[in-house]
mmCIF file of C-alpha atoms and ligand atoms in Angstrom:
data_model
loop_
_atom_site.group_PDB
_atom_site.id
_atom_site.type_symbol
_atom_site.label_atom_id
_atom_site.label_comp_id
_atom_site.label_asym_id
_atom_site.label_seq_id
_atom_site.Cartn_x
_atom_site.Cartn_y
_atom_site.Cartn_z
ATOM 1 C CA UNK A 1 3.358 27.891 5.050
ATOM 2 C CA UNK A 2 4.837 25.232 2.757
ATOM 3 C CA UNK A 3 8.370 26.039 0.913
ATOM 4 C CA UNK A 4 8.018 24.092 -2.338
ATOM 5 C CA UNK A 5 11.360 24.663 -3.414
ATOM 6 C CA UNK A 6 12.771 22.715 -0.675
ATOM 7 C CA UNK A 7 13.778 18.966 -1.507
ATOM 8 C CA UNK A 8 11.135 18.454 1.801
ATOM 9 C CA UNK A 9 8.371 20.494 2.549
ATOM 10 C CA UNK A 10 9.045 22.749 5.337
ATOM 11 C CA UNK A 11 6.112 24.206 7.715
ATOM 12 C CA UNK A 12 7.467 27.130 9.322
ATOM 13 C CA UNK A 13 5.779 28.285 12.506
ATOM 14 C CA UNK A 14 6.275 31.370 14.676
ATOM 15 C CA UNK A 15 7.636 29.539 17.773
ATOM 16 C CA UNK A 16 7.985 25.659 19.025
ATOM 17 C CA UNK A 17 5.079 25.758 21.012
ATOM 18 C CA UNK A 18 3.007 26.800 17.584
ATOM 19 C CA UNK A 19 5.181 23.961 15.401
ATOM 20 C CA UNK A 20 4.575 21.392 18.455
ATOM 21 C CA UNK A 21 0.659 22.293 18.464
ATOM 22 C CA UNK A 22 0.671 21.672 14.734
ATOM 23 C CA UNK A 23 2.129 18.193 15.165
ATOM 24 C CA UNK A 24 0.241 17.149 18.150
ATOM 25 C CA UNK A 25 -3.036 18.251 16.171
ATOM 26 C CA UNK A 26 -1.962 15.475 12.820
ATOM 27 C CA UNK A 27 -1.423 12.880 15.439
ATOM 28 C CA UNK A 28 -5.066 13.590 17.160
ATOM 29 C CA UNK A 29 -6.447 13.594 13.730
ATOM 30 C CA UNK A 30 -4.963 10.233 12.886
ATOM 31 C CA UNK A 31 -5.652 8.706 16.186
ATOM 32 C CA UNK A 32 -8.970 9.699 16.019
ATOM 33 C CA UNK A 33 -9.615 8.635 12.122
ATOM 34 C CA UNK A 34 -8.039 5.112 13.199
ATOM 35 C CA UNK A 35 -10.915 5.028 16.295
ATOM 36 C CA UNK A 36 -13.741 5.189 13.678
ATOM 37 C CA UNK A 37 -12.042 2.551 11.515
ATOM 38 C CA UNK A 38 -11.535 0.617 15.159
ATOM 39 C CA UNK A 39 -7.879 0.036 13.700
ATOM 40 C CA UNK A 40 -5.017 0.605 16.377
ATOM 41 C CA UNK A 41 -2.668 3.635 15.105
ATOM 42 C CA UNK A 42 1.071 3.115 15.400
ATOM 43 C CA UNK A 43 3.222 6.038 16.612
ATOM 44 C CA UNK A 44 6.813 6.434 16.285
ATOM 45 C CA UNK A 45 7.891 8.748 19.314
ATOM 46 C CA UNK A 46 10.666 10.542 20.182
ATOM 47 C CA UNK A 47 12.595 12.151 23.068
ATOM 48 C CA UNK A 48 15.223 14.476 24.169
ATOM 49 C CA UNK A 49 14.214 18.213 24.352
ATOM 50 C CA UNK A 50 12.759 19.061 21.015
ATOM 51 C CA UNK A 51 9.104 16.617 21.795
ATOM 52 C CA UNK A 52 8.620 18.325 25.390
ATOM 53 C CA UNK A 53 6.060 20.670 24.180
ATOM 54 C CA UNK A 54 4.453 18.085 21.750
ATOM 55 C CA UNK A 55 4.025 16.025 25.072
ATOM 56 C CA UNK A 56 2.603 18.547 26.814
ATOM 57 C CA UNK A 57 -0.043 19.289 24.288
ATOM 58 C CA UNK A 58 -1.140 15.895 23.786
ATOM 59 C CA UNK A 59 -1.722 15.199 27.252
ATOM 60 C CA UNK A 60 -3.406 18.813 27.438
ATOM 61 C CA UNK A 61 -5.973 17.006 24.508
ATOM 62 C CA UNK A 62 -6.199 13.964 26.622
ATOM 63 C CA UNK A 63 -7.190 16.020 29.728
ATOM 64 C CA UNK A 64 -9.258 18.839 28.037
ATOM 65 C CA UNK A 65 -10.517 17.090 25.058
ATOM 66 C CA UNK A 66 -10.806 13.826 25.848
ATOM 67 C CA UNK A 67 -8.407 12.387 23.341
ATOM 68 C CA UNK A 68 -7.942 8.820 23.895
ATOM 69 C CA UNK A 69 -5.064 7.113 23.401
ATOM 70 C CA UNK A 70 -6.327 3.410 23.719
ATOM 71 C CA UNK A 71 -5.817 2.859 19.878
ATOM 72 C CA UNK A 72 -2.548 3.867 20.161
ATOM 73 C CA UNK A 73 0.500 1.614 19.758
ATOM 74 C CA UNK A 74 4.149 3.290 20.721
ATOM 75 C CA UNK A 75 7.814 2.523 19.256
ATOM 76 C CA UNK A 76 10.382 4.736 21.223
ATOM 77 C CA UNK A 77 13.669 5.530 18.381
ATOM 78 C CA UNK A 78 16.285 4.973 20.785
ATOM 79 C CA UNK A 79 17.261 4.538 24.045
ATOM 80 C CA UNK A 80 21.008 4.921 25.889
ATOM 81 C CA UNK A 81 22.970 1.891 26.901
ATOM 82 C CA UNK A 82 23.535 0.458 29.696
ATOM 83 C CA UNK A 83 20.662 2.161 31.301
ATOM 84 C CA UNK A 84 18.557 0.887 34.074
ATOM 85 C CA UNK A 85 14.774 1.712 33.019
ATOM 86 C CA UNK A 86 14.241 3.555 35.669
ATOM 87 C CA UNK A 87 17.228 6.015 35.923
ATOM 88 C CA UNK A 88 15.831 9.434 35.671
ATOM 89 C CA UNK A 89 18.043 9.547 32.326
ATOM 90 C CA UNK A 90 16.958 6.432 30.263
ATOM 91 C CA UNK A 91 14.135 7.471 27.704
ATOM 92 C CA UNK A 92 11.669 4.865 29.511
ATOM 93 C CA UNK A 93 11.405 7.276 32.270
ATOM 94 C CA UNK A 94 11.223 10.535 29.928
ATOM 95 C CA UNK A 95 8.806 9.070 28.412
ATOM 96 C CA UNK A 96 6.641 7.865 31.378
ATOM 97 C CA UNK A 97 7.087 11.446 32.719
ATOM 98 C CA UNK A 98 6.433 13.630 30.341
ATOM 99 C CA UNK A 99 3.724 11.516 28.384
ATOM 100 C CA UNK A 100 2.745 7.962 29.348
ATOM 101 C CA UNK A 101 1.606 9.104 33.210
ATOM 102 C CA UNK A 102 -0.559 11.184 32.157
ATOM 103 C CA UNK A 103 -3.142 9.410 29.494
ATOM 104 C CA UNK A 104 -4.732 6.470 28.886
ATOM 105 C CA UNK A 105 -2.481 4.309 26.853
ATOM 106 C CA UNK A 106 -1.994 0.638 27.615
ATOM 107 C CA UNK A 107 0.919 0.116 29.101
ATOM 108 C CA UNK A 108 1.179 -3.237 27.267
ATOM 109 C CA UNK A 109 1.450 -0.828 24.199
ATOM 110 C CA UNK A 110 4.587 1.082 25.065
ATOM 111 C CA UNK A 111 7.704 -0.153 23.578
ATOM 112 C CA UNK A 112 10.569 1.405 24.446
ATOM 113 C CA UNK A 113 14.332 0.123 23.178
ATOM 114 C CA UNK A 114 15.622 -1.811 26.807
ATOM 115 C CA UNK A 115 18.776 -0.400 27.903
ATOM 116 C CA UNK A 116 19.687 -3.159 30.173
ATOM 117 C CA UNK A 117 19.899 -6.172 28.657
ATOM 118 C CA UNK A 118 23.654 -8.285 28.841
ATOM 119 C CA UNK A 119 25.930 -6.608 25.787
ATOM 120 C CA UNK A 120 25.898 -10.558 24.789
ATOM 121 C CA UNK A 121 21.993 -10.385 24.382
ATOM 122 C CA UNK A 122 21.099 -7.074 22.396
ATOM 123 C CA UNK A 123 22.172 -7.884 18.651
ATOM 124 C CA UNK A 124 18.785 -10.473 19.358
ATOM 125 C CA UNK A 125 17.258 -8.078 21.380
ATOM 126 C CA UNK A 126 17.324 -5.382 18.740
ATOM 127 C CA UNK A 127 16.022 -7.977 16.086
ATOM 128 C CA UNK A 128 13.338 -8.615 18.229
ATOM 129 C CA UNK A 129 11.951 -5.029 18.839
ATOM 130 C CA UNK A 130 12.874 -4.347 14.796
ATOM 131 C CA UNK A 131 9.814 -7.513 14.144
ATOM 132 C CA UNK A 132 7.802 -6.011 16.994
ATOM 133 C CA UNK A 133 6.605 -3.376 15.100
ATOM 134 C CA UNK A 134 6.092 -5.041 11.657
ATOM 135 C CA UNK A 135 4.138 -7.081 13.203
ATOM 136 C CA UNK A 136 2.499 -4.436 14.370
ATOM 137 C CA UNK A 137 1.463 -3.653 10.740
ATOM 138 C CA UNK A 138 4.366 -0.810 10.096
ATOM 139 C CA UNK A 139 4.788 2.886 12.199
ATOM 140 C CA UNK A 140 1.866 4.933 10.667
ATOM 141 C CA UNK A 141 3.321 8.159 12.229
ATOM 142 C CA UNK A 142 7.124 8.664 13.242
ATOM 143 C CA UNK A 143 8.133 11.835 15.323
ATOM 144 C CA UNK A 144 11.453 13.151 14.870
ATOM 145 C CA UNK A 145 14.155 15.141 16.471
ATOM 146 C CA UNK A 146 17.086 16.226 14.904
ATOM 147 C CA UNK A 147 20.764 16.311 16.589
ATOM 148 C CA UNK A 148 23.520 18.987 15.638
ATOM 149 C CA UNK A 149 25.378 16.812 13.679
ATOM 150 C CA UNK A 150 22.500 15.853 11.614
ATOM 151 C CA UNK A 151 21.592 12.754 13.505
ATOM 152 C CA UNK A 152 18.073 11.161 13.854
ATOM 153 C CA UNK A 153 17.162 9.175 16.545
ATOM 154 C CA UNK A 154 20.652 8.079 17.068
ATOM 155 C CA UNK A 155 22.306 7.557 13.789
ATOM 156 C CA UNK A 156 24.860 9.196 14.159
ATOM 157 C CA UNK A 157 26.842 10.562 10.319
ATOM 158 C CA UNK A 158 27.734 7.616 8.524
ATOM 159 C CA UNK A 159 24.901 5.277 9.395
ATOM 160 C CA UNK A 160 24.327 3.370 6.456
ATOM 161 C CA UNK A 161 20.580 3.676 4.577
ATOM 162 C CA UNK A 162 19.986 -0.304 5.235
ATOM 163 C CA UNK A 163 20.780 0.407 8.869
ATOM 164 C CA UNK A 164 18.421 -1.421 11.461
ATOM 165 C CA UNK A 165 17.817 -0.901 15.012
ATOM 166 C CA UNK A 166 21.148 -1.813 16.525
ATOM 167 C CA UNK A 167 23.995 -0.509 19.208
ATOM 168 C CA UNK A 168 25.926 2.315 18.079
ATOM 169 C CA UNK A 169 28.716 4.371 19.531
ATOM 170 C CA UNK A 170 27.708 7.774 20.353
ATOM 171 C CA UNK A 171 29.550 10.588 18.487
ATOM 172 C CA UNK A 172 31.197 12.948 21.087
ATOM 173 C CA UNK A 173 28.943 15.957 20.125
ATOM 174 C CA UNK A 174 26.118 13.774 20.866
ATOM 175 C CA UNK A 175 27.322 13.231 24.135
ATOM 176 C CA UNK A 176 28.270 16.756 25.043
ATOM 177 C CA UNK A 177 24.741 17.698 23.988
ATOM 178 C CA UNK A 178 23.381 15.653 25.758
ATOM 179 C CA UNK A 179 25.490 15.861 29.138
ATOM 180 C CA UNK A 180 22.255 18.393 30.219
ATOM 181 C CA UNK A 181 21.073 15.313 31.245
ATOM 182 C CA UNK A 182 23.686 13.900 33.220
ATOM 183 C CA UNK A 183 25.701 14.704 36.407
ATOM 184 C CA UNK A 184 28.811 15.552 34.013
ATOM 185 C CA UNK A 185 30.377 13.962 30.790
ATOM 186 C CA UNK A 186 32.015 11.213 32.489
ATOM 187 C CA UNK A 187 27.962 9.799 33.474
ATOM 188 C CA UNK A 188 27.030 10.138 29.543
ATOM 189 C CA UNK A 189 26.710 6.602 28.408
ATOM 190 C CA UNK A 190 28.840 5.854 25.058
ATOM 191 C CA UNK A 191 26.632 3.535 23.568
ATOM 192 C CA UNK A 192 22.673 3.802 22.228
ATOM 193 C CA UNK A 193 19.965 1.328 20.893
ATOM 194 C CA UNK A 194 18.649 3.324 18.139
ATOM 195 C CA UNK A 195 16.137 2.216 14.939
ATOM 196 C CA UNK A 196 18.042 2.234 12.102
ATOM 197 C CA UNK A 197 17.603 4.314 9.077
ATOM 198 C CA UNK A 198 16.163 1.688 6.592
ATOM 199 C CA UNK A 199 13.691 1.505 10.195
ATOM 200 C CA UNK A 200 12.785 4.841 10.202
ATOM 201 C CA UNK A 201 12.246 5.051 6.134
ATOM 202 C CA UNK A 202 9.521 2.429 6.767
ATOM 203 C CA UNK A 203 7.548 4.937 8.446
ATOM 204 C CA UNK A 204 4.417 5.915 6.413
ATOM 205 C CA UNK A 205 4.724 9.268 7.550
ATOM 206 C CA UNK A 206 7.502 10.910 8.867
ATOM 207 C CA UNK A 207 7.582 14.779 11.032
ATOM 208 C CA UNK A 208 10.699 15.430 11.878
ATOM 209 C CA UNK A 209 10.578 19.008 14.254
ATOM 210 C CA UNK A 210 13.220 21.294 14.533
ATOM 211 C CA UNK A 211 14.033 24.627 17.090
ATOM 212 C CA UNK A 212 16.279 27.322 17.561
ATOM 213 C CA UNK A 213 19.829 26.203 17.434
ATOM 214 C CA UNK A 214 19.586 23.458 14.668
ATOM 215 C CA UNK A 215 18.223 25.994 11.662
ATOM 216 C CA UNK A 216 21.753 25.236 9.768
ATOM 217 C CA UNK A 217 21.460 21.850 10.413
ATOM 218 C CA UNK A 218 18.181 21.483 8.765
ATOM 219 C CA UNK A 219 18.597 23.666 6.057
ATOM 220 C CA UNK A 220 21.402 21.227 4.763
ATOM 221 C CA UNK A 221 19.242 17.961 5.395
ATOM 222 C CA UNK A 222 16.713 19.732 3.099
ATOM 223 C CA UNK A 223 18.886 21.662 0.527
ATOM 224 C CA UNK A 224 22.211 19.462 0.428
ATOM 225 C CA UNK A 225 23.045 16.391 -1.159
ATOM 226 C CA UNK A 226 21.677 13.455 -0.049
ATOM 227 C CA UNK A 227 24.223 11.678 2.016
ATOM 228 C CA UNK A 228 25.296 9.409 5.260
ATOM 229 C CA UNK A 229 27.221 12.128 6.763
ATOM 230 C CA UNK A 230 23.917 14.097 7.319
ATOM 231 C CA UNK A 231 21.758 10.878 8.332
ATOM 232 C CA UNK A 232 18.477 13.530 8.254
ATOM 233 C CA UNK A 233 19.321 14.372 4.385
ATOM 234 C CA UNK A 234 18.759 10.795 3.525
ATOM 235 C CA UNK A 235 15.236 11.884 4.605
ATOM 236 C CA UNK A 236 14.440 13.403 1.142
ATOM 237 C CA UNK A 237 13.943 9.751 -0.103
ATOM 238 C CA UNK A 238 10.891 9.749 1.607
ATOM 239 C CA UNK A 239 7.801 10.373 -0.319
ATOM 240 C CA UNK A 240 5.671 11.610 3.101
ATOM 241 C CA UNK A 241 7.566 13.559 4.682
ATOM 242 C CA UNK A 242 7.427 16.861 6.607
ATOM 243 C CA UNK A 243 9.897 18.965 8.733
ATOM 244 C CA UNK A 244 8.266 21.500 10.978
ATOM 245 C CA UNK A 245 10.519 24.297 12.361
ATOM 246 C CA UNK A 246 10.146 27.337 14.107
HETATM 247 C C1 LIG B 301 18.808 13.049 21.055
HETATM 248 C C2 LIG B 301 17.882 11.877 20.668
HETATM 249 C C3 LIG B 301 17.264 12.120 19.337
HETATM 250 C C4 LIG B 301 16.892 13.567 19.306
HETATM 251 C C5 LIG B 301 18.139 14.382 19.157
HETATM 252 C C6 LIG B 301 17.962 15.847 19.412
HETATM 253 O O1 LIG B 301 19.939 12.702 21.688
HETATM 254 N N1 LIG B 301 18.465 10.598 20.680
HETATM 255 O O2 LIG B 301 16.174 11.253 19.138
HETATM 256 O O3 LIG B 301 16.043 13.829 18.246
HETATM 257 O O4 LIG B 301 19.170 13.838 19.949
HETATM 258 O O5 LIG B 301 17.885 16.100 20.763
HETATM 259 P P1 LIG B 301 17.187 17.375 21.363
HETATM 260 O O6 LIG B 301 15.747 17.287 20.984
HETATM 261 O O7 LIG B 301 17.377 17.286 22.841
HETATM 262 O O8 LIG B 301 17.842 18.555 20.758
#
């Protein structure tokens, strides 16, 4: 069901699992419309607990219905820092785990922000992975989460709209959110490598997905004013864009 009346259409679905099969089913349909063009199809991803069953059912289509994914070109949104890639943490192996593992993407086509380059190196490093994907001819299809505080990937409230991929401190609700992950607090890192906002606007599509917990939160992206304090509400300037909730 779409809510006109929202400043961003809203699909509302019974539970995540329904909202995740939703998503998973516009991805196969672009994937597969890119195949018959033989164009590659560029996918924004995401991670953190809100994409687990969108994983899920994409590698169920790769297993049971044969979806290929060897069109498919991946930018990962963000990734902690300093993380070793293959801490059971970092977003390089959430991704490889819950997704990557299990179909048959290139691995040459993953592109995940790199945690573990020297704090003297990243400003370049995050230049480099912002002209890796124009050159990959734009993100057809970005995925997105949403964090408490309004946050997306990990712009955290006041990220600016001309943001770019970049470090940025991580607020403290971010990290308490997040500390799930981690032994305890103390192992959170304090610093990400997220895309920036102007990034993610580029997207030619944008789903951001939403459960449970962060109803409020989405409701003001949607209904408030547009603003840096509520990075997701800056989505409304985005003229293809859909959140999905449950
Ligand atoms: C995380 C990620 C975001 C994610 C958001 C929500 O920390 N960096 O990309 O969308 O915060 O997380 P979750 O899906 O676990 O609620």
């Amino acid at each position: 069901m779409v809510d006109s009346f929202e400043k961003i259409p809203v699909e509302i679905y019974p539970s995540a699992q329904d909202g995740s099969r939703y998503v998973a089913e516009e991805i196969a349909r672009l994937i597969r419309e890119k195949q018959q063009k033989k164009e590659k199809c560029v996918l924004g991803m995401a991670t953190g607990g809100t994409p687990i069953y969108l994983d899920a059912e994409l590698v169920r289509m790769h297993k049971e219905e044969g979806l290929s994914f060897k069109n498919v070109i991946t930018f990962n949104l963000d990734e902690y820092y300093p993380i070793e890639k293959k801490a059971f943490q970092s977003y390089w192996s959430f991704m490889h785990r819950h997704l990557f593992d299990h179909i048959d993407i290139d691995p040459a086509n993953i592109h995940i922000p790199d945690g573990s380059w020297p704090k003297e190196d990243v400003k370049k490093y995050c230049a480099a992975y912002e002209a890796t994907f124009e050159e990959a001819g734009g993100i057809d299809l970005q995925i997105l989460g949403i964090g408490l505080n309004g946050h997306i990937g990990f712009n955290e409230p006041g990220s600016s709209i001309i943001s770019k991929t970049r470090l940025i401190n991580l607020d403290n609700t971010t990290r308490i959110a997040n500390t799930y992950e981690f032994e305890n607090i103390s192992k959170v890192p304090r610093l990400a490598i997220t895309m920036g906002i102007s990034t993610i606007l580029k997207a030619k599509r944008i789903l951001l997905m939403g459960w449970g917990q962060k109803s409020a939160i989405i409701a003001r992206s949607v209904d408030g004013n547009v603003s840096e304090h509520v990075p997701a509400s800056i989505l409304q300037q985005h003229t293809d864009c859909t959140f999905v909730v449950d």
